[in-house]
Amino acid sequence: MADYMPKAQSVLPFKYDSGWTGIPNAIFEIYSFHPKFTASCLKVYIFLLHRYNISLGYAFPTHDQIADTLGLNRITVVRAIKALKELDLIVVDKSHTCDNDVYYFKSPLTERNAFEQRFPEAIYKRIEHKKTRLKDAQTRHERKVDFKNEIKN
């Protein structure tokens, strides 16, 4: 079969032999509504997943490696790591062999109710987002009606 794609790559919609990094859906669908979960947090989280060493059980890039790879400054990296710790997505420890931190992953919460019970500040952001999206939809509808009326005239 010419179009056969190995099972490990079947999650991507195209053949890609240079490696890829998976990310739990809850990160996009639930954690994104936490006020401290910024785009930089997402980038750092994905990078840490990318650098996870399965045989050691942790990731161990330096802050400089993270910053340089992602095009962030060190302060942004430090803030993102702090937020990821507060959101209980990672545990940070000192390396016993090097001078840098090591990052252990924790399973994200997968139910919105459990997440919002643990992090009630996410409720407000989700509600505000919903209001903004409804207002945006209403504005688009009004523009569409205005456009149709202009065409009729």
Short mmCIF file of C-alpha atoms in Angstrom, two decimals:
data_model
loop_
_atom_site.label_atom_id
_atom_site.label_comp_id
_atom_site.label_asym_id
_atom_site.label_seq_id
_atom_site.Cartn_x
_atom_site.Cartn_y
_atom_site.Cartn_z
CA MET A 1 0.00 0.00 0.00
CA ALA A 2 1.72 3.19 -1.21
CA ASP A 3 -0.07 5.60 1.16
CA TYR A 4 0.57 3.55 4.30
CA MET A 5 1.44 5.74 7.27
CA PRO A 6 2.93 4.12 10.40
CA LYS A 7 0.46 3.99 13.29
CA ALA A 8 2.61 6.38 15.39
CA GLN A 9 2.15 9.08 12.77
CA SER A 10 -1.53 8.46 12.10
CA VAL A 11 -2.46 11.37 14.37
CA LEU A 12 -1.11 13.84 11.83
CA PRO A 13 -3.02 14.61 8.63
CA PHE A 14 0.17 14.29 6.58
CA LYS A 15 3.31 12.19 6.49
CA TYR A 16 6.02 13.77 8.59
CA ASP A 17 9.32 12.04 9.32
CA SER A 18 11.04 14.77 11.34
CA GLY A 19 9.27 14.06 14.61
CA TRP A 20 6.27 15.59 16.32
CA THR A 21 5.02 16.28 19.83
CA GLY A 22 1.62 15.33 21.18
CA ILE A 23 -0.32 17.53 23.57
CA PRO A 24 -3.40 16.63 25.63
CA ASN A 25 -6.60 18.16 24.27
CA ALA A 26 -7.49 19.48 27.72
CA ILE A 27 -4.63 21.97 27.43
CA PHE A 28 -6.35 23.64 24.48
CA GLU A 29 -9.95 23.13 25.52
CA ILE A 30 -9.84 23.71 29.28
CA TYR A 31 -6.55 25.20 30.50
CA SER A 32 -6.60 27.94 27.85
CA PHE A 33 -9.37 29.62 29.85
CA HIS A 34 -7.18 30.15 32.91
CA PRO A 35 -6.02 33.79 33.12
CA LYS A 36 -2.41 32.75 33.80
CA PHE A 37 -2.26 30.30 30.89
CA THR A 38 -0.79 32.52 28.19
CA ALA A 39 0.48 31.75 24.72
CA SER A 40 3.98 31.64 26.22
CA CYS A 41 2.80 29.02 28.73
CA LEU A 42 1.51 26.92 25.86
CA LYS A 43 4.79 27.25 23.97
CA VAL A 44 6.87 26.33 27.02
CA TYR A 45 4.59 23.41 27.91
CA ILE A 46 4.81 22.00 24.40
CA PHE A 47 8.59 22.48 24.38
CA LEU A 48 8.95 20.68 27.70
CA LEU A 49 6.86 17.82 26.30
CA HIS A 50 9.08 17.85 23.24
CA ARG A 51 12.19 17.56 25.42
CA TYR A 52 10.74 14.85 27.71
CA ASN A 53 13.18 11.96 28.12
CA ILE A 54 11.16 8.78 28.47
CA SER A 55 13.99 6.75 29.96
CA LEU A 56 14.69 9.36 32.66
CA GLY A 57 11.06 10.30 33.23
CA TYR A 58 11.54 14.04 32.96
CA ALA A 59 12.58 16.92 30.72
CA PHE A 60 15.67 18.94 31.57
CA PRO A 61 16.23 21.89 29.22
CA THR A 62 17.76 25.03 30.71
CA HIS A 63 15.85 28.32 30.78
CA ASP A 64 18.25 29.63 28.14
CA GLN A 65 17.62 26.63 25.87
CA ILE A 66 13.86 27.15 26.18
CA ALA A 67 14.14 30.91 25.57
CA ASP A 68 16.48 30.55 22.59
CA THR A 69 14.46 27.81 20.92
CA LEU A 70 11.10 29.54 21.35
CA GLY A 71 12.22 33.13 20.76
CA LEU A 72 11.24 34.21 24.27
CA ASN A 73 13.17 36.08 26.91
CA ARG A 74 14.24 34.31 30.11
CA ILE A 75 11.80 36.27 32.28
CA THR A 76 8.89 35.10 30.10
CA VAL A 77 10.14 31.51 30.38
CA VAL A 78 10.40 31.78 34.17
CA ARG A 79 6.87 33.23 34.38
CA ALA A 80 5.49 30.50 32.13
CA ILE A 81 7.12 27.76 34.21
CA LYS A 82 5.73 29.36 37.38
CA ALA A 83 2.22 29.37 35.86
CA LEU A 84 2.56 25.75 34.72
CA LYS A 85 3.52 24.81 38.29
CA GLU A 86 0.57 26.77 39.73
CA LEU A 87 -1.75 25.01 37.30
CA ASP A 88 -0.34 21.70 38.55
CA LEU A 89 0.81 20.63 35.09
CA ILE A 90 4.46 20.22 36.02
CA VAL A 91 6.64 19.64 39.05
CA VAL A 92 10.02 21.36 39.00
CA ASP A 93 13.00 19.95 40.84
CA LYS A 94 16.73 20.60 40.83
CA SER A 95 18.89 18.19 38.86
CA HIS A 96 21.13 16.01 40.98
CA THR A 97 23.81 15.99 38.28
CA CYS A 98 23.56 19.41 36.59
CA ASP A 99 22.87 23.00 37.58
CA ASN A 100 19.50 23.21 35.87
CA ASP A 101 15.92 22.25 36.70
CA VAL A 102 14.19 19.04 35.74
CA TYR A 103 10.50 18.97 34.83
CA TYR A 104 8.11 16.16 35.71
CA PHE A 105 4.69 16.11 34.10
CA LYS A 106 1.37 15.69 35.86
CA SER A 107 -1.80 14.63 34.10
CA PRO A 108 -4.02 17.59 33.28
CA LEU A 109 -7.58 17.73 34.55
CA THR A 110 -9.85 16.58 31.74
CA GLU A 111 -13.24 17.69 33.04
CA ARG A 112 -14.13 21.38 32.88
CA ASN A 113 -16.15 21.22 36.12
CA ALA A 114 -13.25 19.73 38.07
CA PHE A 115 -10.89 22.30 36.54
CA GLU A 116 -13.17 25.24 37.40
CA GLN A 117 -13.73 23.91 40.89
CA ARG A 118 -9.97 23.79 41.42
CA PHE A 119 -9.33 27.06 39.55
CA PRO A 120 -12.48 29.20 39.90
CA GLU A 121 -10.71 32.20 38.32
CA ALA A 122 -11.05 30.37 34.99
CA ILE A 123 -14.85 30.66 35.14
CA TYR A 124 -14.79 34.43 34.73
CA LYS A 125 -12.45 34.27 31.73
CA ARG A 126 -14.60 31.61 30.04
CA ILE A 127 -17.80 33.62 30.64
CA GLU A 128 -16.20 36.83 29.36
CA HIS A 129 -14.96 34.97 26.29
CA LYS A 130 -18.45 33.64 25.64
CA LYS A 131 -19.92 37.16 25.93
CA THR A 132 -17.31 38.52 23.51
CA ARG A 133 -17.99 35.74 21.02
CA LEU A 134 -21.76 36.34 21.20
CA LYS A 135 -21.23 40.07 20.66
CA ASP A 136 -18.94 39.29 17.71
CA ALA A 137 -21.56 36.97 16.19
CA GLN A 138 -24.23 39.65 16.61
CA THR A 139 -22.00 42.27 14.97
CA ARG A 140 -21.31 39.95 12.02
CA HIS A 141 -25.04 39.26 11.66
CA GLU A 142 -25.83 42.99 11.67
CA ARG A 143 -23.18 43.66 9.02
CA LYS A 144 -24.59 40.86 6.88
CA VAL A 145 -28.11 42.30 7.17
CA ASP A 146 -26.81 45.80 6.33
CA PHE A 147 -24.95 44.43 3.31
CA LYS A 148 -28.02 42.62 2.02
CA ASN A 149 -30.11 45.77 2.48
CA GLU A 150 -27.52 47.80 0.52
CA ILE A 151 -27.66 45.32 -2.34
CA LYS A 152 -31.46 45.54 -2.47
CA ASN A 153 -31.35 49.34 -2.66
#
